[in-house]
Amino acid sequence: MNNIELKQVNTGGCCEPAAKINVSLETSLNKELPIAIIGAGPIGLATAAHLANIGERFIIVESGASVGSNILSWGHVRLFSPWQYNIDKIAKKILENQGWNAPDLDQLPLGSELVNEYLKPLANLPEIKPYLLLNTKVVSISKKGLDKMKTDNREKSPFVIYLEQHGRSKRIEARAVIDATGTWSHPNPINADNVWTKEEKELKQYIYYGIPDVKGDHKNKYKGKRVAVVGGGHSAINTILELSQLNDDVEIIWIMRKKNVKDAYGGEDKDSLEARGKLGIRIHQLVDVGQVKVYTPFFIHQFIKTNDGIAITGESEGNEVTISHVDEIIANTGNRPDFSFITEIRLSIDFTTDSVVALAPLIDPNLHSCGTVRPHGEEILRQPEKDFYIVGMKSYGRAPTFLMATGYEQVRSIVAHLSGDFESAKKVELDLPETGVCSSNLSSQSFVQSCCEAEATKC
Ligand SMILES: Cc1cc2nc3c(=O)[nH]c(=O)nc-3n(C[C@H](O)[C@H](O)[C@H](O)COP(=O)(O)OP(=O)(O)OC[C@H]3O[C@@H](n4cnc5c(N)ncnc54)[C@H](O)[C@@H]3O)c2cc1C
């Protein structure tokens, strides 16, 4: 049962008594140790719900002040999948048992609604709340008393997890680890070669990495400014649509590496995720009426701060071009997983996508254009380090096509495996939203082929 207590281990040689945390750790037998979930986003919390549902011990560690803290940073953005695909089935069952009323399953929630109406009530359940540590960052994970090279006794040794909480270090042990830390907090740079230059680090006060909220937190930041939005995906489109609410009060420049701006519009009215298709339609219109000035293909190499603002220099169709007088930059150039805290763990990561290696052939954007992927579970996500899993957005590495419904099935299967229900772990099923046309430049034949490969269940 989940009646455990977490003992703090002072790692800094200091002698103050351990801070009281309402969970205790027993180290005598590995099987009595909790399963540690890192990250309380939708996938980490769904893992907690599945473990609670079968009475397995767990602890869930979240660096933010709230569950879903990555999502809250884009809380003003509307999701493109309706509630029915955004709620884990077991989480829903446990919530409903305690009187929760599900939102209208056909509606598209805002990010903030997903957190406030689903993730927070889930985290507050008595089955989960006592085992959730907020404001606690995982900084390292290792195997007890071993370094990465040591094989003897490795599988029997527990994991040790180093945490930072309120400026102090703590060390806990776990029998298995599920890394659900996402990728949102590790954005790519705006440099076209994906390299962090000294200048980009120094000029960070002029660059916002994410989707600004022009009616909320960033109310006055962009008014009257010349703003360069960098990136060609849905986040960049969301950013430009946000900025466009300022009408003539903002000058929008859109910089991307794509051959043609049309490649950024996506499936538009052919996208079977209607809300996502609409984003493409709206941005297409804004470009056509000249509200957005597009530079593409444009490869940013450098930028400097001048007396007249920022000058962005890059290459466009073989010529060096400078875009001057830019006041603010918004970077939407994708995200990458953070492996810095799991360098002592034996991992198998794909060299193209940075995803879990066995997942790569299913999601590599060089091969697939569709957002859906064949359902997969524990077997595909298994790492060389026994009982260590990377799940959720992070399991896809740099590939941007992850959907929550995929993650819910991932963790259902892993939890079944860790609790010894191997048959259920192997039986992976998934009811995904049809993501349809994701790339408008595919011929219908290659579209069907690519969707068939990706969506084995649908073709
Ligand atoms: C703008 C936007 C719109 C999207 N719309 C949809 C949609 O409509 N439908 C859909 O299915 N998917 C959508 N997604 C994709 C995806 O489902 C979400 O990004 C989802 O939040 C991923 O869930 P996750 O739990 O894997 O990661 P996250 O939600 O990113 O959660 C990771 C958590 O881990 C915490 N964390 C990170 N590092 C540490 C650490 N070292 N220690 C402790 N905690 C840590 C973070 O604070 C965070 O709370 C969208 C993504 C974006 C960016």
mmCIF file with all atom_site columns, C-alpha atoms in Angstrom, residues 125-227:
data_model
loop_
_atom_site.group_PDB
_atom_site.id
_atom_site.type_symbol
_atom_site.label_atom_id
_atom_site.label_alt_id
_atom_site.label_comp_id
_atom_site.label_asym_id
_atom_site.label_entity_id
_atom_site.label_seq_id
_atom_site.pdbx_PDB_ins_code
_atom_site.Cartn_x
_atom_site.Cartn_y
_atom_site.Cartn_z
_atom_site.occupancy
_atom_site.B_iso_or_equiv
_atom_site.pdbx_formal_charge
_atom_site.auth_seq_id
_atom_site.auth_comp_id
_atom_site.auth_asym_id
_atom_site.auth_atom_id
_atom_site.pdbx_PDB_model_num
ATOM 1   C CA . LEU A 1 125 ? -6.977 12.975 -4.567  1.00 0.00 ? 125 LEU A CA 1
ATOM 2   C CA . PRO A 1 126 ? -6.103 11.317 -1.248  1.00 0.00 ? 126 PRO A CA 1
ATOM 3   C CA . GLU A 1 127 ? -4.566 8.451  -3.255  1.00 0.00 ? 127 GLU A CA 1
ATOM 4   C CA . ILE A 1 128 ? -2.017 10.835 -4.814  1.00 0.00 ? 128 ILE A CA 1
ATOM 5   C CA . LYS A 1 129 ? -1.576 14.031 -2.789  1.00 0.00 ? 129 LYS A CA 1
ATOM 6   C CA . PRO A 1 130 ? 0.486  12.575 0.111   1.00 0.00 ? 130 PRO A CA 1
ATOM 7   C CA . TYR A 1 131 ? 3.039  11.197 -2.347  1.00 0.00 ? 131 TYR A CA 1
ATOM 8   C CA . LEU A 1 132 ? 3.481  14.337 -4.460  1.00 0.00 ? 132 LEU A CA 1
ATOM 9   C CA . LEU A 1 133 ? 6.491  16.574 -3.811  1.00 0.00 ? 133 LEU A CA 1
ATOM 10  C CA . LEU A 1 134 ? 6.150  20.014 -5.436  1.00 0.00 ? 134 LEU A CA 1
ATOM 11  C CA . ASN A 1 135 ? 9.010  22.537 -5.794  1.00 0.00 ? 135 ASN A CA 1
ATOM 12  C CA . THR A 1 136 ? 11.384 19.593 -5.842  1.00 0.00 ? 136 THR A CA 1
ATOM 13  C CA . LYS A 1 137 ? 13.791 19.134 -8.715  1.00 0.00 ? 137 LYS A CA 1
ATOM 14  C CA . VAL A 1 138 ? 15.450 15.867 -9.618  1.00 0.00 ? 138 VAL A CA 1
ATOM 15  C CA . VAL A 1 139 ? 19.094 16.647 -10.315 1.00 0.00 ? 139 VAL A CA 1
ATOM 16  C CA . SER A 1 140 ? 20.627 13.157 -10.624 1.00 0.00 ? 140 SER A CA 1
ATOM 17  C CA . ILE A 1 141 ? 19.586 9.541  -10.809 1.00 0.00 ? 141 ILE A CA 1
ATOM 18  C CA . SER A 1 142 ? 21.970 6.658  -10.331 1.00 0.00 ? 142 SER A CA 1
ATOM 19  C CA . LYS A 1 143 ? 22.161 3.064  -9.130  1.00 0.00 ? 143 LYS A CA 1
ATOM 20  C CA . LYS A 1 144 ? 22.970 2.734  -5.418  1.00 0.00 ? 144 LYS A CA 1
ATOM 21  C CA . GLY A 1 145 ? 26.716 2.522  -4.842  1.00 0.00 ? 145 GLY A CA 1
ATOM 22  C CA . LEU A 1 146 ? 27.433 1.900  -8.524  1.00 0.00 ? 146 LEU A CA 1
ATOM 23  C CA . ASP A 1 147 ? 28.687 3.898  -11.447 1.00 0.00 ? 147 ASP A CA 1
ATOM 24  C CA . LYS A 1 148 ? 27.466 3.350  -14.981 1.00 0.00 ? 148 LYS A CA 1
ATOM 25  C CA . MET A 1 149 ? 30.283 0.908  -15.795 1.00 0.00 ? 149 MET A CA 1
ATOM 26  C CA . LYS A 1 150 ? 29.567 -1.525 -12.950 1.00 0.00 ? 150 LYS A CA 1
ATOM 27  C CA . THR A 1 151 ? 27.422 -4.496 -13.919 1.00 0.00 ? 151 THR A CA 1
ATOM 28  C CA . ASP A 1 152 ? 27.716 -6.798 -10.874 1.00 0.00 ? 152 ASP A CA 1
ATOM 29  C CA . ASN A 1 153 ? 24.582 -6.699 -8.752  1.00 0.00 ? 153 ASN A CA 1
ATOM 30  C CA . ARG A 1 154 ? 23.228 -3.850 -10.884 1.00 0.00 ? 154 ARG A CA 1
ATOM 31  C CA . GLU A 1 155 ? 19.706 -5.172 -11.446 1.00 0.00 ? 155 GLU A CA 1
ATOM 32  C CA . LYS A 1 156 ? 19.248 -5.892 -7.748  1.00 0.00 ? 156 LYS A CA 1
ATOM 33  C CA . SER A 1 157 ? 20.452 -2.461 -6.634  1.00 0.00 ? 157 SER A CA 1
ATOM 34  C CA . PRO A 1 158 ? 17.855 0.238  -6.091  1.00 0.00 ? 158 PRO A CA 1
ATOM 35  C CA . PHE A 1 159 ? 17.864 3.560  -7.902  1.00 0.00 ? 159 PHE A CA 1
ATOM 36  C CA . VAL A 1 160 ? 19.033 6.570  -5.929  1.00 0.00 ? 160 VAL A CA 1
ATOM 37  C CA . ILE A 1 161 ? 17.491 9.899  -6.783  1.00 0.00 ? 161 ILE A CA 1
ATOM 38  C CA . TYR A 1 162 ? 19.058 13.194 -5.785  1.00 0.00 ? 162 TYR A CA 1
ATOM 39  C CA . LEU A 1 163 ? 16.573 15.987 -5.243  1.00 0.00 ? 163 LEU A CA 1
ATOM 40  C CA . GLU A 1 164 ? 16.857 19.688 -4.576  1.00 0.00 ? 164 GLU A CA 1
ATOM 41  C CA . GLN A 1 165 ? 14.111 21.115 -2.422  1.00 0.00 ? 165 GLN A CA 1
ATOM 42  C CA . HIS A 1 166 ? 14.136 24.598 -0.869  1.00 0.00 ? 166 HIS A CA 1
ATOM 43  C CA . GLY A 1 167 ? 17.859 24.907 -1.602  1.00 0.00 ? 167 GLY A CA 1
ATOM 44  C CA . ARG A 1 168 ? 18.793 21.652 0.072   1.00 0.00 ? 168 ARG A CA 1
ATOM 45  C CA . SER A 1 169 ? 19.799 18.268 -1.312  1.00 0.00 ? 169 SER A CA 1
ATOM 46  C CA . LYS A 1 170 ? 17.964 15.067 -0.543  1.00 0.00 ? 170 LYS A CA 1
ATOM 47  C CA . ARG A 1 171 ? 18.523 11.501 -1.602  1.00 0.00 ? 171 ARG A CA 1
ATOM 48  C CA . ILE A 1 172 ? 15.793 8.905  -1.942  1.00 0.00 ? 172 ILE A CA 1
ATOM 49  C CA . GLU A 1 173 ? 15.699 5.325  -3.170  1.00 0.00 ? 173 GLU A CA 1
ATOM 50  C CA . ALA A 1 174 ? 13.275 3.718  -5.577  1.00 0.00 ? 174 ALA A CA 1
ATOM 51  C CA . ARG A 1 175 ? 12.705 0.295  -7.127  1.00 0.00 ? 175 ARG A CA 1
ATOM 52  C CA . ALA A 1 176 ? 11.842 1.727  -10.532 1.00 0.00 ? 176 ALA A CA 1
ATOM 53  C CA . VAL A 1 177 ? 11.934 5.156  -12.146 1.00 0.00 ? 177 VAL A CA 1
ATOM 54  C CA . ILE A 1 178 ? 9.568  6.676  -14.682 1.00 0.00 ? 178 ILE A CA 1
ATOM 55  C CA . ASP A 1 179 ? 10.960 9.836  -16.249 1.00 0.00 ? 179 ASP A CA 1
ATOM 56  C CA . ALA A 1 180 ? 8.000  11.962 -17.394 1.00 0.00 ? 180 ALA A CA 1
ATOM 57  C CA . THR A 1 181 ? 9.802  15.319 -17.426 1.00 0.00 ? 181 THR A CA 1
ATOM 58  C CA . GLY A 1 182 ? 8.691  16.430 -20.896 1.00 0.00 ? 182 GLY A CA 1
ATOM 59  C CA . THR A 1 183 ? 10.819 18.669 -23.119 1.00 0.00 ? 183 THR A CA 1
ATOM 60  C CA . TRP A 1 184 ? 9.065  22.052 -22.900 1.00 0.00 ? 184 TRP A CA 1
ATOM 61  C CA . SER A 1 185 ? 11.550 23.552 -20.428 1.00 0.00 ? 185 SER A CA 1
ATOM 62  C CA . HIS A 1 186 ? 14.486 22.876 -22.787 1.00 0.00 ? 186 HIS A CA 1
ATOM 63  C CA . PRO A 1 187 ? 13.924 24.950 -25.927 1.00 0.00 ? 187 PRO A CA 1
ATOM 64  C CA . ASN A 1 188 ? 16.176 24.896 -28.963 1.00 0.00 ? 188 ASN A CA 1
ATOM 65  C CA . PRO A 1 189 ? 18.079 28.092 -29.813 1.00 0.00 ? 189 PRO A CA 1
ATOM 66  C CA . ILE A 1 190 ? 17.057 30.346 -32.716 1.00 0.00 ? 190 ILE A CA 1
ATOM 67  C CA . ASN A 1 191 ? 20.378 29.732 -34.459 1.00 0.00 ? 191 ASN A CA 1
ATOM 68  C CA . ALA A 1 192 ? 19.659 27.839 -37.693 1.00 0.00 ? 192 ALA A CA 1
ATOM 69  C CA . ASP A 1 193 ? 22.384 25.291 -36.991 1.00 0.00 ? 193 ASP A CA 1
ATOM 70  C CA . ASN A 1 194 ? 20.735 24.622 -33.609 1.00 0.00 ? 194 ASN A CA 1
ATOM 71  C CA . VAL A 1 195 ? 23.788 25.863 -31.722 1.00 0.00 ? 195 VAL A CA 1
ATOM 72  C CA . TRP A 1 196 ? 23.700 28.036 -28.577 1.00 0.00 ? 196 TRP A CA 1
ATOM 73  C CA . THR A 1 197 ? 25.951 30.981 -29.409 1.00 0.00 ? 197 THR A CA 1
ATOM 74  C CA . LYS A 1 198 ? 27.453 33.332 -26.836 1.00 0.00 ? 198 LYS A CA 1
ATOM 75  C CA . GLU A 1 199 ? 25.336 36.179 -28.271 1.00 0.00 ? 199 GLU A CA 1
ATOM 76  C CA . GLU A 1 200 ? 22.102 34.247 -27.917 1.00 0.00 ? 200 GLU A CA 1
ATOM 77  C CA . LYS A 1 201 ? 22.890 33.586 -24.282 1.00 0.00 ? 201 LYS A CA 1
ATOM 78  C CA . GLU A 1 202 ? 23.864 37.232 -23.694 1.00 0.00 ? 202 GLU A CA 1
ATOM 79  C CA . LEU A 1 203 ? 20.799 38.702 -25.422 1.00 0.00 ? 203 LEU A CA 1
ATOM 80  C CA . LYS A 1 204 ? 18.309 36.442 -23.688 1.00 0.00 ? 204 LYS A CA 1
ATOM 81  C CA . GLN A 1 205 ? 16.406 39.397 -22.243 1.00 0.00 ? 205 GLN A CA 1
ATOM 82  C CA . TYR A 1 206 ? 15.192 40.157 -25.778 1.00 0.00 ? 206 TYR A CA 1
ATOM 83  C CA . ILE A 1 207 ? 14.136 36.585 -26.542 1.00 0.00 ? 207 ILE A CA 1
ATOM 84  C CA . TYR A 1 208 ? 11.061 34.832 -25.212 1.00 0.00 ? 208 TYR A CA 1
ATOM 85  C CA . TYR A 1 209 ? 11.109 31.043 -25.591 1.00 0.00 ? 209 TYR A CA 1
ATOM 86  C CA . GLY A 1 210 ? 7.474  29.950 -25.704 1.00 0.00 ? 210 GLY A CA 1
ATOM 87  C CA . ILE A 1 211 ? 4.049  31.289 -26.618 1.00 0.00 ? 211 ILE A CA 1
ATOM 88  C CA . PRO A 1 212 ? 3.486  34.707 -25.000 1.00 0.00 ? 212 PRO A CA 1
ATOM 89  C CA . ASP A 1 213 ? 0.145  35.611 -23.476 1.00 0.00 ? 213 ASP A CA 1
ATOM 90  C CA . VAL A 1 214 ? -0.513 39.068 -24.954 1.00 0.00 ? 214 VAL A CA 1
ATOM 91  C CA . LYS A 1 215 ? -3.723 39.515 -22.978 1.00 0.00 ? 215 LYS A CA 1
ATOM 92  C CA . GLY A 1 216 ? -2.228 38.356 -19.683 1.00 0.00 ? 216 GLY A CA 1
ATOM 93  C CA . ASP A 1 217 ? 1.364  38.137 -18.468 1.00 0.00 ? 217 ASP A CA 1
ATOM 94  C CA . HIS A 1 218 ? 2.781  39.840 -21.580 1.00 0.00 ? 218 HIS A CA 1
ATOM 95  C CA . LYS A 1 219 ? 0.100  42.492 -21.883 1.00 0.00 ? 219 LYS A CA 1
ATOM 96  C CA . ASN A 1 220 ? 2.377  45.438 -22.644 1.00 0.00 ? 220 ASN A CA 1
ATOM 97  C CA . LYS A 1 221 ? 5.545  43.680 -23.723 1.00 0.00 ? 221 LYS A CA 1
ATOM 98  C CA . TYR A 1 222 ? 4.916  43.682 -27.480 1.00 0.00 ? 222 TYR A CA 1
ATOM 99  C CA . LYS A 1 223 ? 2.712  46.764 -27.993 1.00 0.00 ? 223 LYS A CA 1
ATOM 100 C CA . GLY A 1 224 ? 4.215  49.177 -30.499 1.00 0.00 ? 224 GLY A CA 1
ATOM 101 C CA . LYS A 1 225 ? 7.130  46.815 -31.178 1.00 0.00 ? 225 LYS A CA 1
ATOM 102 C CA . ARG A 1 226 ? 8.693  45.130 -34.191 1.00 0.00 ? 226 ARG A CA 1
ATOM 103 C CA . VAL A 1 227 ? 8.694  41.461 -33.215 1.00 0.00 ? 227 VAL A CA 1
#
